[in-house]
mmCIF file of C-alpha atoms and ligand atoms in Angstrom:
data_model
loop_
_atom_site.group_PDB
_atom_site.id
_atom_site.type_symbol
_atom_site.label_atom_id
_atom_site.label_comp_id
_atom_site.label_asym_id
_atom_site.label_seq_id
_atom_site.Cartn_x
_atom_site.Cartn_y
_atom_site.Cartn_z
ATOM 1 C CA UNK B 1 89.134 114.126 62.244
ATOM 2 C CA UNK B 2 90.145 112.726 65.613
ATOM 3 C CA UNK B 3 93.162 110.452 65.601
ATOM 4 C CA UNK B 4 92.687 106.801 66.503
ATOM 5 C CA UNK B 5 95.988 105.455 67.899
ATOM 6 C CA UNK B 6 97.357 102.210 66.497
ATOM 7 C CA UNK B 7 99.206 99.630 68.618
ATOM 8 C CA UNK B 8 102.697 100.778 69.690
ATOM 9 C CA UNK B 9 101.890 104.427 68.810
ATOM 10 C CA UNK B 10 101.373 107.274 71.304
ATOM 11 C CA UNK B 11 97.847 107.396 72.682
ATOM 12 C CA UNK B 12 97.985 111.184 72.740
ATOM 13 C CA UNK B 13 100.511 113.675 71.374
ATOM 14 C CA UNK B 14 99.227 117.023 72.752
ATOM 15 C CA UNK B 15 100.664 116.341 76.247
ATOM 16 C CA UNK B 16 103.424 114.074 77.581
ATOM 17 C CA UNK B 17 102.081 111.065 79.484
ATOM 18 C CA UNK B 18 103.668 108.131 81.348
ATOM 19 C CA UNK B 19 103.073 105.309 83.845
ATOM 20 C CA UNK B 20 99.684 104.227 82.447
ATOM 21 C CA UNK B 21 97.300 102.345 84.739
ATOM 22 C CA UNK B 22 94.497 101.021 82.544
ATOM 23 C CA UNK B 23 91.095 99.839 83.766
ATOM 24 C CA UNK B 24 87.740 99.002 82.247
ATOM 25 C CA UNK B 25 84.976 101.072 83.809
ATOM 26 C CA UNK B 26 81.427 101.462 82.498
ATOM 27 C CA UNK B 27 82.383 99.392 79.434
ATOM 28 C CA UNK B 28 85.164 101.759 78.344
ATOM 29 C CA UNK B 29 88.935 101.811 78.746
ATOM 30 C CA UNK B 30 90.158 104.414 81.220
ATOM 31 C CA UNK B 31 93.861 105.196 81.453
ATOM 32 C CA UNK B 32 95.328 106.905 84.521
ATOM 33 C CA UNK B 33 98.788 108.172 83.527
ATOM 34 C CA UNK B 34 101.325 110.545 84.992
ATOM 35 C CA UNK B 35 101.278 113.892 83.189
ATOM 36 C CA UNK B 36 104.898 114.703 82.351
ATOM 37 C CA UNK B 37 105.884 118.365 82.251
ATOM 38 C CA UNK B 38 107.446 120.051 79.219
ATOM 39 C CA UNK B 39 110.203 121.657 81.356
ATOM 40 C CA UNK B 40 113.935 121.596 80.548
ATOM 41 C CA UNK B 41 115.398 119.714 83.536
ATOM 42 C CA UNK B 42 118.545 117.551 83.605
ATOM 43 C CA UNK B 43 118.084 113.887 84.437
ATOM 44 C CA UNK B 44 119.576 112.522 87.657
ATOM 45 C CA UNK B 45 119.270 109.290 89.657
ATOM 46 C CA UNK B 46 116.997 110.959 92.192
ATOM 47 C CA UNK B 47 114.322 111.541 89.551
ATOM 48 C CA UNK B 48 114.322 115.325 90.036
ATOM 49 C CA UNK B 49 113.357 115.688 86.371
ATOM 50 C CA UNK B 50 109.922 114.181 87.065
ATOM 51 C CA UNK B 51 108.218 117.327 88.348
ATOM 52 C CA UNK B 52 104.611 116.513 87.568
ATOM 53 C CA UNK B 53 101.869 118.720 89.030
ATOM 54 C CA UNK B 54 98.577 117.186 87.982
ATOM 55 C CA UNK B 55 96.776 114.185 86.513
ATOM 56 C CA UNK B 56 94.701 113.922 83.346
ATOM 57 C CA UNK B 57 92.476 110.889 82.779
ATOM 58 C CA UNK B 58 92.237 109.456 79.247
ATOM 59 C CA UNK B 59 89.455 107.248 77.933
ATOM 60 C CA UNK B 60 88.532 105.270 74.831
ATOM 61 C CA UNK B 61 85.186 103.659 73.996
ATOM 62 C CA UNK B 62 87.241 100.772 72.618
ATOM 63 C CA UNK B 63 90.561 100.297 70.873
ATOM 64 C CA UNK B 64 89.185 101.569 67.545
ATOM 65 C CA UNK B 65 87.999 104.855 69.020
ATOM 66 C CA UNK B 66 89.643 108.241 69.525
ATOM 67 C CA UNK B 67 91.247 108.956 72.888
ATOM 68 C CA UNK B 68 89.500 111.567 75.011
ATOM 69 C CA UNK B 69 91.574 113.690 77.385
ATOM 70 C CA UNK B 70 89.201 114.640 80.215
ATOM 71 C CA UNK B 71 91.422 117.501 81.399
ATOM 72 C CA UNK B 72 92.795 118.035 84.892
ATOM 73 C CA UNK B 73 91.385 115.415 87.263
ATOM 74 C CA UNK B 74 93.501 116.456 90.264
ATOM 75 C CA UNK B 75 96.076 119.237 90.783
ATOM 76 C CA UNK B 76 98.774 119.337 93.435
ATOM 77 C CA UNK B 77 97.587 122.774 94.569
ATOM 78 C CA UNK B 78 94.477 121.055 95.914
ATOM 79 C CA UNK B 79 96.336 118.348 97.865
ATOM 80 C CA UNK B 80 97.014 119.791 101.346
ATOM 81 C CA UNK B 81 99.834 117.408 102.333
ATOM 82 C CA UNK B 82 101.787 117.286 99.021
ATOM 83 C CA UNK B 83 104.692 119.499 98.002
ATOM 84 C CA UNK B 84 105.823 118.217 94.591
ATOM 85 C CA UNK B 85 106.246 115.335 92.133
ATOM 86 C CA UNK B 86 102.932 113.629 91.451
ATOM 87 C CA UNK B 87 104.248 110.303 90.177
ATOM 88 C CA UNK B 88 102.627 107.123 88.853
ATOM 89 C CA UNK B 89 98.946 106.816 89.910
ATOM 90 C CA UNK B 90 96.370 104.049 89.886
ATOM 91 C CA UNK B 91 92.597 103.890 90.231
ATOM 92 C CA UNK B 92 90.046 101.529 91.740
ATOM 93 C CA UNK B 93 86.247 101.295 91.935
ATOM 94 C CA UNK B 94 84.403 100.153 95.046
ATOM 95 C CA UNK B 95 81.600 101.434 97.302
ATOM 96 C CA UNK B 96 80.077 103.129 94.212
ATOM 97 C CA UNK B 97 83.111 105.432 94.253
ATOM 98 C CA UNK B 98 86.177 105.861 92.063
ATOM 99 C CA UNK B 99 89.467 106.144 93.965
ATOM 100 C CA UNK B 100 92.614 107.724 92.551
ATOM 101 C CA UNK B 101 95.786 106.646 94.374
ATOM 102 C CA UNK B 102 98.890 108.743 93.822
ATOM 103 C CA UNK B 103 102.376 109.254 95.252
ATOM 104 C CA UNK B 104 103.878 112.671 95.915
ATOM 105 C CA UNK B 105 106.476 114.164 98.216
ATOM 106 C CA UNK B 106 105.083 115.511 101.463
ATOM 107 C CA UNK B 107 106.209 118.822 102.960
ATOM 108 C CA UNK B 108 109.355 117.086 104.351
ATOM 109 C CA UNK B 109 110.320 115.735 100.919
ATOM 110 C CA UNK B 110 109.285 112.160 101.800
ATOM 111 C CA UNK B 111 107.227 110.238 99.249
ATOM 112 C CA UNK B 112 103.801 109.246 100.550
ATOM 113 C CA UNK B 113 100.705 107.829 98.902
ATOM 114 C CA UNK B 114 97.464 109.771 98.843
ATOM 115 C CA UNK B 115 93.946 109.061 97.687
ATOM 116 C CA UNK B 116 91.241 111.166 96.069
ATOM 117 C CA UNK B 117 87.639 110.236 95.283
ATOM 118 C CA UNK B 118 85.076 110.893 92.591
ATOM 119 C CA UNK B 119 81.701 109.604 91.449
ATOM 120 C CA UNK B 120 82.942 109.585 87.857
ATOM 121 C CA UNK B 121 85.941 107.606 86.479
ATOM 122 C CA UNK B 122 87.288 110.686 84.677
ATOM 123 C CA UNK B 123 87.055 112.864 87.803
ATOM 124 C CA UNK B 124 87.430 115.538 88.989
ATOM 125 C CA UNK B 125 88.867 113.875 92.095
ATOM 126 C CA UNK B 126 88.543 115.243 95.602
ATOM 127 C CA UNK B 127 91.677 114.516 97.705
ATOM 128 C CA UNK B 128 91.686 113.358 101.298
ATOM 129 C CA UNK B 129 93.267 115.972 103.604
ATOM 130 C CA UNK B 130 96.239 113.745 104.522
ATOM 131 C CA UNK B 131 98.187 110.908 102.924
ATOM 132 C CA UNK B 132 97.313 107.299 103.779
ATOM 133 C CA UNK B 133 98.627 106.686 107.298
ATOM 134 C CA UNK B 134 101.528 104.214 107.156
ATOM 135 C CA UNK B 135 102.152 104.765 103.428
ATOM 136 C CA UNK B 136 105.547 105.545 101.929
ATOM 137 C CA UNK B 137 107.499 105.366 98.651
ATOM 138 C CA UNK B 138 105.842 105.409 95.214
ATOM 139 C CA UNK B 139 103.881 103.666 92.461
ATOM 140 C CA UNK B 140 100.662 102.385 94.077
ATOM 141 C CA UNK B 141 98.801 99.641 92.202
ATOM 142 C CA UNK B 142 95.511 98.397 93.622
ATOM 143 C CA UNK B 143 93.942 94.993 92.985
ATOM 144 C CA UNK B 144 90.383 94.283 94.047
ATOM 145 C CA UNK B 145 90.276 90.528 94.366
ATOM 146 C CA UNK B 146 87.339 88.305 93.447
ATOM 147 C CA UNK B 147 86.380 88.074 97.147
ATOM 148 C CA UNK B 148 86.156 91.891 97.370
ATOM 149 C CA UNK B 149 89.388 92.349 99.341
ATOM 150 C CA UNK B 150 91.527 95.230 98.052
ATOM 151 C CA UNK B 151 95.330 95.183 98.127
ATOM 152 C CA UNK B 152 97.743 98.017 97.435
ATOM 153 C CA UNK B 153 101.177 97.128 95.998
ATOM 154 C CA UNK B 154 103.785 99.871 96.006
ATOM 155 C CA UNK B 155 107.448 100.853 96.279
ATOM 156 C CA UNK B 156 110.342 102.051 94.169
ATOM 157 C CA UNK B 157 114.106 102.273 94.646
ATOM 158 C CA UNK B 158 116.396 105.331 94.318
ATOM 159 C CA UNK B 159 114.209 108.444 93.793
ATOM 160 C CA UNK B 160 111.276 106.391 95.066
ATOM 161 C CA UNK B 161 113.048 106.003 98.457
ATOM 162 C CA UNK B 162 112.107 102.344 99.115
ATOM 163 C CA UNK B 163 115.587 101.467 100.418
ATOM 164 C CA UNK B 164 115.220 104.220 103.045
ATOM 165 C CA UNK B 165 112.343 102.265 104.685
ATOM 166 C CA UNK B 166 114.118 98.946 105.354
ATOM 167 C CA UNK B 167 113.763 99.295 109.115
ATOM 168 C CA UNK B 168 110.147 100.451 108.985
ATOM 169 C CA UNK B 169 111.094 104.076 109.630
ATOM 170 C CA UNK B 170 112.640 106.595 107.224
ATOM 171 C CA UNK B 171 116.461 106.627 107.220
ATOM 172 C CA UNK B 172 117.837 109.282 104.862
ATOM 173 C CA UNK B 173 121.278 107.641 104.329
ATOM 174 C CA UNK B 174 120.767 103.847 104.493
ATOM 175 C CA UNK B 175 123.656 101.408 104.045
ATOM 176 C CA UNK B 176 123.957 99.848 100.575
ATOM 177 C CA UNK B 177 122.390 96.398 100.198
ATOM 178 C CA UNK B 178 125.153 93.875 99.326
ATOM 179 C CA UNK B 179 124.628 92.332 95.849
ATOM 180 C CA UNK B 180 124.556 88.837 97.419
ATOM 181 C CA UNK B 181 121.718 89.729 99.819
ATOM 182 C CA UNK B 182 118.060 89.223 98.875
ATOM 183 C CA UNK B 183 116.750 92.169 96.894
ATOM 184 C CA UNK B 184 114.180 94.461 98.446
ATOM 185 C CA UNK B 185 110.659 93.532 97.404
ATOM 186 C CA UNK B 186 107.639 95.714 96.765
ATOM 187 C CA UNK B 187 105.272 96.226 99.673
ATOM 188 C CA UNK B 188 101.669 95.085 99.961
ATOM 189 C CA UNK B 189 98.943 96.162 102.357
ATOM 190 C CA UNK B 190 95.296 95.230 102.408
ATOM 191 C CA UNK B 191 93.085 98.298 102.225
ATOM 192 C CA UNK B 192 90.249 98.848 104.712
ATOM 193 C CA UNK B 193 86.691 98.684 103.440
ATOM 194 C CA UNK B 194 86.676 102.491 103.213
ATOM 195 C CA UNK B 195 89.495 102.230 100.613
ATOM 196 C CA UNK B 196 91.206 105.303 102.079
ATOM 197 C CA UNK B 197 93.271 103.620 104.803
ATOM 198 C CA UNK B 198 95.449 100.541 105.317
ATOM 199 C CA UNK B 199 93.919 97.655 107.260
ATOM 200 C CA UNK B 200 97.386 96.455 108.251
ATOM 201 C CA UNK B 201 101.064 97.385 108.306
ATOM 202 C CA UNK B 202 102.546 96.980 104.802
ATOM 203 C CA UNK B 203 104.631 93.847 104.404
ATOM 204 C CA UNK B 204 107.447 93.040 102.020
ATOM 205 C CA UNK B 205 106.776 90.667 99.107
ATOM 206 C CA UNK B 206 109.289 87.914 98.450
ATOM 207 C CA UNK B 207 110.256 87.173 94.823
ATOM 208 C CA UNK B 208 112.091 83.871 94.374
ATOM 209 C CA UNK B 209 113.633 81.929 91.493
ATOM 210 C CA UNK B 210 112.414 78.541 90.215
ATOM 211 C CA UNK B 211 114.291 76.798 93.087
ATOM 212 C CA UNK B 212 112.700 78.947 95.758
ATOM 213 C CA UNK B 213 115.824 81.043 96.384
ATOM 214 C CA UNK B 214 115.309 84.802 96.790
ATOM 215 C CA UNK B 215 116.204 86.975 93.799
ATOM 216 C CA UNK B 216 119.365 88.804 94.909
ATOM 217 C CA UNK B 217 120.031 92.541 94.985
ATOM 218 C CA UNK B 218 122.855 92.130 92.435
ATOM 219 C CA UNK B 219 120.596 90.310 89.965
ATOM 220 C CA UNK B 220 119.589 93.470 88.146
ATOM 221 C CA UNK B 221 117.946 91.604 85.249
ATOM 222 C CA UNK B 222 115.339 90.170 87.630
ATOM 223 C CA UNK B 223 115.234 92.090 90.884
ATOM 224 C CA UNK B 224 112.380 94.450 91.756
ATOM 225 C CA UNK B 225 112.999 98.150 91.112
ATOM 226 C CA UNK B 226 109.637 99.978 90.777
ATOM 227 C CA UNK B 227 106.276 100.107 89.021
ATOM 228 C CA UNK B 228 104.389 97.057 90.408
ATOM 229 C CA UNK B 229 101.205 95.834 88.713
ATOM 230 C CA UNK B 230 99.005 92.982 89.845
ATOM 231 C CA UNK B 231 96.520 91.098 87.714
ATOM 232 C CA UNK B 232 94.840 87.688 87.855
ATOM 233 C CA UNK B 233 94.630 85.131 85.077
ATOM 234 C CA UNK B 234 93.349 81.545 85.378
ATOM 235 C CA UNK B 235 93.585 81.569 89.185
ATOM 236 C CA UNK B 236 97.172 82.897 89.343
ATOM 237 C CA UNK B 237 98.302 86.265 90.649
ATOM 238 C CA UNK B 238 100.806 87.940 88.325
ATOM 239 C CA UNK B 239 103.136 90.502 89.887
ATOM 240 C CA UNK B 240 104.840 92.476 87.115
ATOM 241 C CA UNK B 241 107.366 95.275 87.590
ATOM 242 C CA UNK B 242 110.271 97.265 86.204
ATOM 243 C CA UNK B 243 113.859 96.148 86.789
ATOM 244 C CA UNK B 244 114.966 99.802 86.606
ATOM 245 C CA UNK B 245 118.677 99.790 85.767
ATOM 246 C CA UNK B 246 118.242 97.011 83.172
ATOM 247 C CA UNK B 247 114.986 98.477 81.801
ATOM 248 C CA UNK B 248 112.865 95.317 81.564
ATOM 249 C CA UNK B 249 109.238 94.730 82.501
ATOM 250 C CA UNK B 250 109.266 91.263 84.078
ATOM 251 C CA UNK B 251 106.782 89.127 86.014
ATOM 252 C CA UNK B 252 106.448 86.539 88.734
ATOM 253 C CA UNK B 253 103.504 84.277 89.607
ATOM 254 C CA UNK B 254 101.834 83.056 92.795
ATOM 255 C CA UNK B 255 98.651 81.425 94.047
ATOM 256 C CA UNK B 256 98.561 83.968 96.882
ATOM 257 C CA UNK B 257 98.085 87.762 96.505
ATOM 258 C CA UNK B 258 100.890 88.355 99.022
ATOM 259 C CA UNK B 259 103.288 85.817 97.521
ATOM 260 C CA UNK B 260 105.909 84.487 97.566
ATOM 261 C CA UNK B 261 106.056 85.039 93.807
ATOM 262 C CA UNK B 262 108.143 82.878 91.481
ATOM 263 C CA UNK B 263 110.035 84.805 88.801
ATOM 264 C CA UNK B 264 108.922 83.742 85.312
ATOM 265 C CA UNK B 265 110.373 85.999 82.643
ATOM 266 C CA UNK B 266 110.185 89.191 80.625
ATOM 267 C CA UNK B 267 107.047 90.890 79.371
ATOM 268 C CA UNK B 268 108.583 93.925 77.644
ATOM 269 C CA UNK B 269 112.079 94.486 76.292
ATOM 270 C CA UNK B 270 113.660 97.932 76.929
ATOM 271 C CA UNK B 271 111.963 100.988 75.460
ATOM 272 C CA UNK B 272 113.427 104.358 74.418
ATOM 273 C CA UNK B 273 114.201 106.265 77.637
ATOM 274 C CA UNK B 274 115.393 105.249 81.123
ATOM 275 C CA UNK B 275 112.110 104.343 82.792
ATOM 276 C CA UNK B 276 109.705 101.608 81.829
ATOM 277 C CA UNK B 277 106.274 101.274 83.456
ATOM 278 C CA UNK B 278 103.160 99.385 82.504
ATOM 279 C CA UNK B 279 99.753 97.938 83.312
ATOM 280 C CA UNK B 280 97.869 94.892 82.049
ATOM 281 C CA UNK B 281 94.127 94.867 81.409
ATOM 282 C CA UNK B 282 91.550 92.579 79.824
ATOM 283 C CA UNK B 283 89.092 94.246 77.440
ATOM 284 C CA UNK B 284 86.556 91.965 75.801
ATOM 285 C CA UNK B 285 88.320 88.639 75.295
ATOM 286 C CA UNK B 286 91.791 90.122 74.736
ATOM 287 C CA UNK B 287 94.580 91.215 77.040
ATOM 288 C CA UNK B 288 96.532 94.430 76.564
ATOM 289 C CA UNK B 289 99.774 95.903 77.850
ATOM 290 C CA UNK B 290 99.798 99.653 78.393
ATOM 291 C CA UNK B 291 103.309 101.109 78.661
ATOM 292 C CA UNK B 292 105.327 104.207 77.830
ATOM 293 C CA UNK B 293 108.475 105.283 76.053
ATOM 294 C CA UNK B 294 110.215 108.559 75.180
ATOM 295 C CA UNK B 295 109.732 108.386 71.401
ATOM 296 C CA UNK B 296 107.493 111.471 71.294
ATOM 297 C CA UNK B 297 110.335 113.651 72.653
ATOM 298 C CA UNK B 298 113.104 111.816 70.782
ATOM 299 C CA UNK B 299 114.447 110.273 73.965
ATOM 300 C CA UNK B 300 114.084 112.897 76.713
ATOM 301 C CA UNK B 301 113.644 110.829 79.890
ATOM 302 C CA UNK B 302 110.938 112.925 81.516
ATOM 303 C CA UNK B 303 108.871 113.573 78.355
ATOM 304 C CA UNK B 304 107.175 110.262 77.751
ATOM 305 C CA UNK B 305 104.162 108.956 75.849
ATOM 306 C CA UNK B 306 101.714 106.193 76.695
ATOM 307 C CA UNK B 307 101.153 103.337 74.227
ATOM 308 C CA UNK B 308 99.423 99.964 74.173
ATOM 309 C CA UNK B 309 99.816 96.609 72.483
ATOM 310 C CA UNK B 310 98.117 93.217 72.697
ATOM 311 C CA UNK B 311 99.559 90.724 75.182
ATOM 312 C CA UNK B 312 99.490 86.951 74.677
ATOM 313 C CA UNK B 313 99.662 84.031 77.123
ATOM 314 C CA UNK B 314 101.113 80.637 76.357
ATOM 315 C CA UNK B 315 99.057 77.559 77.242
ATOM 316 C CA UNK B 316 101.042 77.094 80.489
ATOM 317 C CA UNK B 317 100.095 80.598 81.697
ATOM 318 C CA UNK B 318 103.429 82.211 80.896
ATOM 319 C CA UNK B 319 103.421 85.493 78.978
ATOM 320 C CA UNK B 320 104.997 86.025 75.556
ATOM 321 C CA UNK B 321 107.757 88.647 75.552
ATOM 322 C CA UNK B 322 106.933 91.831 73.638
ATOM 323 C CA UNK B 323 109.471 93.627 71.433
ATOM 324 C CA UNK B 324 108.410 97.282 71.546
ATOM 325 C CA UNK B 325 109.646 98.249 68.064
ATOM 326 C CA UNK B 326 108.911 95.160 65.930
HETATM 327 O O1 LIG Q 1 106.957 108.927 86.544
HETATM 328 C C1 LIG Q 1 107.846 109.002 87.638
HETATM 329 C C2 LIG Q 1 108.425 107.671 87.949
HETATM 330 O O2 LIG Q 1 109.114 107.161 86.811
HETATM 331 C C3 LIG Q 1 107.423 106.589 88.255
HETATM 332 O O3 LIG Q 1 106.848 106.714 89.517
HETATM 333 C C4 LIG Q 1 108.269 105.397 88.037
HETATM 334 O O4 LIG Q 1 107.596 104.203 87.975
HETATM 335 C C5 LIG Q 1 108.953 105.765 86.738
HETATM 336 O O5 LIG Q 1 108.154 105.472 85.618
#
């Protein structure tokens, strides 16, 4: 009999999966994860252990149904511009087309963001010949707003190279950012109607504290590291992200899709493994957090498994913090 995953259990156990971007398409839940490899590679701060080569799409009729693995949706061998490391993807639906957005290193070793299209949410996806012009770094997350405008949020420090783009061009050895300077923010760019190009130059998002002061680079409990996600709830935009070195999923709120965003608190306490990465989706009347940990491999950083759990709002719109193992 097919296994039906419970909350806080791996969605699938036959492959390693991570970085889940969940969406509701055609009345079902579709999850777009990274597909972690089963290779023996030592962990380092550059993320060289994350050597993923393809994407599998997962789906569930609902949260009481078995998870279907639809097989390879896109392989790096079919992406002309990419050389290695297919990291955290996202998907979007517009123009009667499904779009898969994904970061990978180009032939010069620089992370870029590509896009592939399909007429089916599970793929297979057909990649564009080149990466999105003007794109860089990792972890794309796309919001299609109620007015039809589409925004891509992206960026990640360290292996994700965001700090190398501070000047707008790639600098391989940038100066360290002083801990008392404002932290780097994720980037946002509106997508063109064709959904395969940027309409504008990406701009940096500002994340501030409750007094309007920028979150500082040394504030590792709150500053942006990687893995942005954007969702809307009761007229507010919620930017959630990983704090990297302190391993929290946190969030900030705004009335504007480009911010500034006011830091609010934690969504998910640290999980087993170095990385933490999530998405938030409404299915029926309930909200869910999709996330990953390394429990399936007993703690190996690059062998992760995707999980989900219900997420709850307080009456004031803040989000209740989730303990992953309680
Ligand atoms: O999966 C590779 C990288 O690890 C992702 O791009 C980051 O968000 C982190 O989860």
